Structure formats: structure tokens, C-alpha cells
């Protein structure tokens, strides 16, 4: 009989979330609302789960949702900026993925502000970065 909350590593620490960054993805995404956290999750795992274009399209969907309903997004924790910076640095340094790094930073910046115009501006930059990344993948320039 296993304990109530014990899981195999493939469930508790799946490689597409745990093995590629200095922190687990859930450490960042849990500090955001559902939509923002999901956008980040799909960006951060897109290179590692096996369907990169699909994951980026999912991230794009969540960013578009936030652009349509900008007051829906929010930070759960104020200590997010440094952690988002670490994930962005990992993307830049280890994977040379500047667009995904920009997405992480822009979503974090968008959710830190209460000003809707400023939030929308950050989300548009994030959306543009996702679109660039998708175009790179479609053209084979990854």
C-alpha cells in the first residue's frame, strides 16, 4: 500500500517540467492565476514534451484570452520577478531561446501591473514573441 500522496517520478517530477531548468516549472506557474500560469507552462515545456508547435499554440491561446479579458490575470505571489528572471535566463543561456525568454518576462511583467493599458502592451509583446517562435519552428530555423 502506498502513502496517500506518493507518486512515481514520471508523475511527481516529469522530465518535461523538472529536468531542464534550475527550478521546477510549477514553482513559477503556481504563483500566477490559471490562464497566465498555463501560458507559461506551455512555453516552458514546448521544447521537451514532443509537440512543440502545439504547446506554443496553447500558450498563444492563453495569451489571447488574457488580451481579451485583461483583468482575468493576476499574480498570486509577489516574489515572482526573480524566479521568472531565472527561467528566462535558463531559456537564453541553455537553449538560446530568446523569444520564449521574452514571453516569460513579458507575462510576468503584465501580471505585476494593475494598469490595463500597460498589461495589454506586455501581453502583445508576449504574443509577438510566441508568433516569432512558431514561425521559426515552421521554417526549420529552430
Coordinates of N, CA and C in Angstrom, one line a residue:
X1 N 0.8 -1.2 0.0 CA 0.0 0.0 0.0 C 0.9 1.2 0.0
X2 N 0.6 2.2 -0.9 CA 1.4 3.4 -0.9 C 0.8 4.5 -0.1
X3 N 1.6 5.4 0.3 CA 1.1 6.5 1.1 C 0.2 7.4 0.3
X4 N -0.6 8.2 0.9 CA -1.7 8.9 0.3 C -1.2 9.8 -0.8
X5 N 0.0 10.4 -0.7 CA 0.5 11.4 -1.7 C 1.9 11.0 -2.2
X6 N 2.1 9.8 -2.5 CA 3.3 9.4 -3.1 C 3.1 9.0 -4.6
X7 N 3.9 9.4 -5.5 CA 3.7 9.2 -6.9 C 5.1 8.9 -7.5
X8 N 5.1 8.1 -8.6 CA 6.3 7.9 -9.3 C 6.9 9.2 -9.9
X9 N 8.2 9.2 -10.1 CA 8.8 10.5 -10.7 C 8.1 10.9 -12.0
X10 N 7.7 10.0 -12.8 CA 7.0 10.3 -14.1 C 5.8 11.2 -13.9
X11 N 5.2 11.1 -12.7 CA 4.0 11.9 -12.3 C 4.4 13.1 -11.5
X12 N 5.2 12.8 -10.5 CA 5.6 13.8 -9.5 C 6.6 14.9 -10.0
X13 N 7.6 14.4 -10.8 CA 8.6 15.3 -11.4 C 8.8 14.9 -12.8
X14 N 7.8 15.1 -13.7 CA 8.1 14.7 -15.1 C 9.2 15.4 -15.8
X15 N 9.9 14.8 -16.6 CA 11.2 15.3 -17.2 C 10.9 16.6 -18.0
X16 N 9.7 16.7 -18.6 CA 9.5 17.9 -19.4 C 9.2 19.1 -18.5
X17 N 9.1 19.0 -17.2 CA 8.9 20.1 -16.3 C 10.1 20.2 -15.4
X18 N 10.8 19.1 -15.0 CA 11.7 19.2 -13.9 C 13.2 19.1 -14.4
X19 N 13.5 18.6 -15.5 CA 14.9 18.2 -15.8 C 15.6 19.3 -16.6
X20 N 15.0 20.4 -17.0 CA 15.6 21.3 -17.9 C 15.9 22.7 -17.3
X21 N 15.4 23.0 -16.1 CA 15.6 24.3 -15.5 C 16.1 24.1 -14.1
X22 N 16.6 25.2 -13.5 CA 17.1 25.2 -12.2 C 16.0 25.0 -11.1
X23 N 14.8 25.3 -11.5 CA 13.6 25.1 -10.7 C 12.6 24.3 -11.5
X24 N 11.6 23.7 -10.8 CA 10.5 23.0 -11.4 C 9.5 24.1 -11.9
X25 N 8.9 23.8 -13.1 CA 8.0 24.8 -13.7 C 6.9 25.2 -12.8
X26 N 6.4 24.2 -12.0 CA 5.3 24.5 -11.1 C 5.7 25.6 -10.0
X27 N 6.9 25.7 -9.7 CA 7.4 26.7 -8.8 C 7.1 28.1 -9.3
X28 N 7.1 28.3 -10.6 CA 6.8 29.6 -11.2 C 5.3 29.7 -11.5
X29 N 4.7 28.6 -12.2 CA 3.3 28.8 -12.6 C 2.3 28.9 -11.5
X30 N 2.6 28.3 -10.3 CA 1.7 28.3 -9.2 C 1.6 29.7 -8.6
X31 N 2.5 30.6 -9.0 CA 2.5 32.0 -8.5 C 1.6 32.9 -9.3
X32 N 1.0 32.3 -10.4 CA 0.1 33.1 -11.3 C -1.3 32.5 -11.2
X33 N -2.2 33.3 -11.8 CA -3.6 32.8 -12.0 C -3.5 31.6 -13.0
X34 N -4.7 30.9 -13.2 CA -4.7 29.8 -14.1 C -4.3 30.1 -15.5
X35 N -4.8 31.1 -16.1 CA -4.5 31.4 -17.5 C -3.1 31.8 -17.7
X36 N -2.6 32.7 -16.9 CA -1.2 33.1 -17.0 C -0.2 32.0 -16.8
X37 N -0.5 31.2 -15.7 CA 0.3 30.0 -15.4 C 0.3 29.0 -16.5
X38 N -0.8 28.8 -17.1 CA -0.9 27.8 -18.2 C -0.1 28.3 -19.4
X39 N -0.2 29.6 -19.8 CA 0.6 30.2 -20.9 C 2.1 29.9 -20.6
X40 N 2.5 30.2 -19.4 CA 3.9 30.0 -19.0 C 4.3 28.5 -19.1
X41 N 3.4 27.7 -18.6 CA 3.7 26.2 -18.6 C 3.9 25.7 -20.0
X42 N 3.1 26.1 -20.9 CA 3.2 25.6 -22.3 C 4.5 26.2 -23.0
X43 N 4.8 27.4 -22.7 CA 6.1 28.0 -23.3 C 7.3 27.2 -22.7
X44 N 7.3 27.0 -21.4 CA 8.4 26.4 -20.8 C 8.6 24.9 -21.1
X45 N 7.6 24.2 -21.5 CA 7.7 22.8 -21.8 C 7.8 22.5 -23.3
X46 N 7.5 23.5 -24.1 CA 7.3 23.2 -25.6 C 8.5 22.5 -26.2
X47 N 9.7 22.7 -25.8 CA 10.8 22.0 -26.4 C 11.0 20.6 -26.0
X48 N 10.3 20.2 -24.9 CA 10.7 18.9 -24.2 C 9.6 17.9 -24.2
X49 N 8.4 18.2 -24.6 CA 7.3 17.2 -24.4 C 7.0 16.5 -25.7
X50 N 7.4 16.9 -26.8 CA 7.2 16.2 -28.1 C 6.3 16.8 -29.1
X51 N 5.6 17.8 -28.7 CA 4.7 18.5 -29.7 C 4.9 20.0 -29.5
X52 N 6.1 20.5 -29.9 CA 6.4 21.9 -29.6 C 5.5 22.9 -30.2
X53 N 5.1 22.8 -31.5 CA 4.2 23.7 -32.1 C 2.8 23.7 -31.4
X54 N 2.3 22.6 -31.0 CA 1.0 22.5 -30.3 C 1.1 23.2 -29.0
X55 N 2.2 23.0 -28.3 CA 2.3 23.7 -27.0 C 2.4 25.2 -27.1
X56 N 3.1 25.6 -28.1 CA 3.1 27.1 -28.4 C 1.8 27.6 -28.8
X57 N 1.0 26.9 -29.6 CA -0.3 27.3 -29.9 C -1.2 27.4 -28.7
X58 N -1.0 26.5 -27.7 CA -1.8 26.5 -26.5 C -1.4 27.7 -25.7
X59 N -0.1 28.0 -25.6 CA 0.4 29.2 -24.9 C -0.2 30.5 -25.6
X60 N -0.3 30.5 -26.9 CA -0.8 31.6 -27.6 C -2.3 31.8 -27.3
X61 N -3.0 30.7 -27.2 CA -4.5 30.7 -26.9 C -4.7 31.4 -25.5
X62 N -3.8 31.1 -24.5 CA -4.0 31.7 -23.2 C -3.6 33.1 -23.2
X63 N -2.6 33.5 -24.0 CA -2.2 34.9 -24.1 C -3.4 35.7 -24.8
X64 N -3.9 35.1 -25.8 CA -5.1 35.8 -26.5 C -6.3 35.9 -25.5
X65 N -6.5 34.9 -24.7 CA -7.5 35.0 -23.7 C -7.3 36.2 -22.8
X66 N -6.1 36.3 -22.3 CA -5.7 37.4 -21.4 C -5.8 38.8 -22.1
X67 N -5.5 38.8 -23.4 CA -5.7 40.1 -24.2 C -7.2 40.4 -24.3
X68 N -8.0 39.4 -24.4 CA -9.5 39.7 -24.5 C -10.1 40.0 -23.1
X69 N -9.5 39.4 -22.1 CA -10.0 39.6 -20.7 C -8.8 40.0 -19.8
X70 N -8.3 41.2 -20.0 CA -7.0 41.5 -19.3 C -7.2 41.5 -17.7
X71 N -8.3 41.8 -17.2 CA -8.5 41.8 -15.8 C -8.5 40.4 -15.2
X72 N -8.6 39.4 -16.0 CA -8.6 38.0 -15.5 C -7.3 37.5 -14.9
X73 N -6.1 38.1 -15.4 CA -4.8 37.6 -15.0 C -4.4 38.3 -13.7
X74 N -3.6 37.6 -12.9 CA -3.0 38.2 -11.7 C -1.9 37.4 -11.2
X75 N -1.1 38.0 -10.4 CA -0.1 37.2 -9.7 C -0.7 36.7 -8.4
X76 N -0.3 35.6 -8.0 CA -0.7 35.0 -6.7 C 0.4 35.4 -5.6
X77 N 1.6 35.5 -6.0 CA 2.7 35.8 -5.1 C 3.5 37.0 -5.6
X78 N 3.9 37.8 -4.7 CA 4.7 39.0 -5.1 C 6.2 38.7 -5.3
X79 N 6.7 37.5 -5.0 CA 8.1 37.1 -5.1 C 8.4 36.5 -6.4
X80 N 7.7 36.8 -7.4 CA 7.7 36.1 -8.7 C 8.8 36.6 -9.6
X81 N 9.1 37.9 -9.6 CA 10.0 38.5 -10.6 C 11.4 37.8 -10.6
X82 N 12.0 37.5 -9.5 CA 13.3 36.9 -9.6 C 13.3 35.5 -10.1
X83 N 12.2 34.7 -9.8 CA 12.1 33.4 -10.3 C 11.8 33.4 -11.8
X84 N 11.0 34.3 -12.3 CA 10.7 34.4 -13.7 C 12.0 34.8 -14.4
X85 N 12.8 35.7 -13.8 CA 14.1 36.0 -14.4 C 15.0 34.8 -14.5
X86 N 15.0 33.9 -13.5 CA 15.8 32.7 -13.6 C 15.4 31.8 -14.7
X87 N 14.1 31.6 -14.9 CA 13.6 30.8 -16.0 C 14.0 31.4 -17.3
X88 N 13.8 32.7 -17.5 CA 14.2 33.4 -18.7 C 15.7 33.3 -19.0
X89 N 16.5 33.4 -17.9 CA 17.9 33.2 -18.1 C 18.3 31.8 -18.6
X90 N 17.6 30.8 -18.0 CA 17.8 29.4 -18.4 C 17.5 29.2 -19.9
X91 N 16.4 29.8 -20.3 CA 16.0 29.7 -21.7 C 17.0 30.4 -22.6
X92 N 17.5 31.5 -22.2 CA 18.5 32.2 -23.0 C 19.9 31.5 -23.1
X93 N 20.3 31.1 -21.9 CA 21.7 30.5 -21.8 C 21.8 29.1 -22.2
X94 N 20.8 28.2 -21.8 CA 20.9 26.8 -22.1 C 20.3 26.4 -23.4
X95 N 19.3 27.2 -23.8 CA 18.6 26.8 -25.0 C 18.6 27.8 -26.1
X96 N 19.2 28.9 -25.9 CA 19.3 30.0 -26.9 C 18.0 30.4 -27.5
X97 N 17.0 30.4 -26.6 CA 15.6 30.6 -27.0 C 15.2 32.0 -26.5
X98 N 15.5 33.0 -27.2 CA 15.3 34.4 -26.8 C 13.8 34.7 -26.8
X99 N 13.1 34.2 -27.8 CA 11.6 34.5 -27.9 C 10.9 34.0 -26.7
X100 N 11.1 32.7 -26.3 CA 10.5 32.1 -25.1 C 10.9 32.9 -23.9
X101 N 12.1 33.3 -23.8 CA 12.6 34.0 -22.6 C 11.8 35.3 -22.5
X102 N 11.6 36.0 -23.7 CA 10.8 37.2 -23.7 C 9.3 37.0 -23.2
X103 N 8.8 35.9 -23.7 CA 7.4 35.5 -23.3 C 7.3 35.4 -21.7
X104 N 8.2 34.7 -21.1 CA 8.2 34.6 -19.7 C 8.3 35.9 -19.0
X105 N 9.2 36.7 -19.4 CA 9.4 38.1 -18.8 C 8.2 39.0 -19.0
X106 N 7.6 38.9 -20.2 CA 6.5 39.8 -20.5 C 5.2 39.4 -19.8
X107 N 5.0 38.1 -19.7 CA 3.8 37.7 -18.9 C 4.0 38.0 -17.5
X108 N 5.1 37.8 -16.9 CA 5.4 38.2 -15.5 C 5.2 39.7 -15.3
X109 N 5.7 40.5 -16.3 CA 5.5 42.0 -16.2 C 4.1 42.4 -16.3
X110 N 3.4 41.7 -17.2 CA 1.9 42.0 -17.4 C 1.1 41.8 -16.1
X111 N 1.4 40.7 -15.5 CA 0.6 40.3 -14.3 C 1.0 41.1 -13.1
X112 N 2.2 41.8 -13.1 CA 2.6 42.6 -12.0 C 1.9 44.0 -12.0
X113 N 1.4 44.4 -13.1 CA 0.8 45.7 -13.2 C -0.7 45.7 -13.1
X114 N -1.3 46.7 -12.4 CA -2.7 46.8 -12.4 C -3.3 47.6 -13.5
X115 N -2.4 48.4 -14.2 CA -2.8 49.2 -15.3 C -3.1 48.4 -16.5
X116 N -4.3 48.5 -17.0 CA -4.8 47.6 -18.1 C -4.0 47.9 -19.4
X117 N -3.8 49.2 -19.7 CA -3.0 49.5 -20.9 C -1.6 48.9 -20.9
X118 N -1.0 49.0 -19.7 CA 0.4 48.5 -19.6 C 0.3 47.0 -19.7
X119 N -0.6 46.4 -19.1 CA -0.8 44.9 -19.1 C -1.0 44.4 -20.5
X120 N -1.8 45.1 -21.3 CA -2.1 44.8 -22.7 C -0.8 44.9 -23.5
X121 N -0.1 45.9 -23.3 CA 1.2 46.1 -24.0 C 2.2 45.0 -23.8
X122 N 2.3 44.6 -22.5 CA 3.2 43.4 -22.2 C 2.7 42.1 -22.9
X123 N 1.4 41.9 -22.9 CA 0.8 40.7 -23.4 C 1.0 40.7 -25.0
X124 N 0.9 41.9 -25.6 CA 1.1 41.9 -27.0 C 2.5 41.6 -27.4
X125 N 3.5 42.0 -26.6 CA 4.9 41.7 -26.8 C 5.0 40.2 -26.6
X126 N 4.4 39.6 -25.6 CA 4.5 38.1 -25.4 C 3.9 37.4 -26.6
X127 N 2.8 37.9 -27.1 CA 2.1 37.2 -28.2 C 3.0 37.3 -29.5
X128 N 3.6 38.4 -29.7 CA 4.5 38.6 -30.9 C 5.7 37.6 -30.7
X129 N 6.2 37.4 -29.5 CA 7.4 36.5 -29.3 C 6.9 35.1 -29.6
X130 N 5.7 34.7 -29.1 CA 5.2 33.3 -29.4 C 5.1 33.2 -30.9
X131 N 4.5 34.2 -31.6 CA 4.4 34.0 -33.0 C 5.7 33.9 -33.8
X132 N 6.7 34.6 -33.3 CA 8.1 34.5 -33.9 C 8.6 33.1 -33.7
X133 N 8.4 32.6 -32.5 CA 8.9 31.2 -32.2 C 8.2 30.2 -33.1
X134 N 6.9 30.3 -33.2 CA 6.2 29.4 -34.1 C 6.7 29.5 -35.5
X135 N 6.9 30.7 -36.0 CA 7.4 30.9 -37.4 C 8.8 30.3 -37.5
X136 N 9.6 30.4 -36.6 CA 10.9 29.8 -36.6 C 10.8 28.3 -36.7
X137 N 9.9 27.7 -35.9 CA 9.8 26.3 -36.0 C 9.2 25.8 -37.3
X138 N 8.3 26.5 -37.8 CA 7.7 26.2 -39.1 C 8.7 26.3 -40.3
X139 N 9.6 27.2 -40.2 CA 10.6 27.4 -41.2 C 11.8 26.5 -41.0
X140 N 11.9 25.9 -39.9 CA 13.0 25.0 -39.6 C 14.2 25.7 -39.1
X141 N 14.1 27.0 -38.6 CA 15.2 27.8 -38.1 C 15.3 27.6 -36.6
X142 N 14.9 26.5 -36.0 CA 15.0 26.4 -34.5 C 16.3 26.0 -34.1

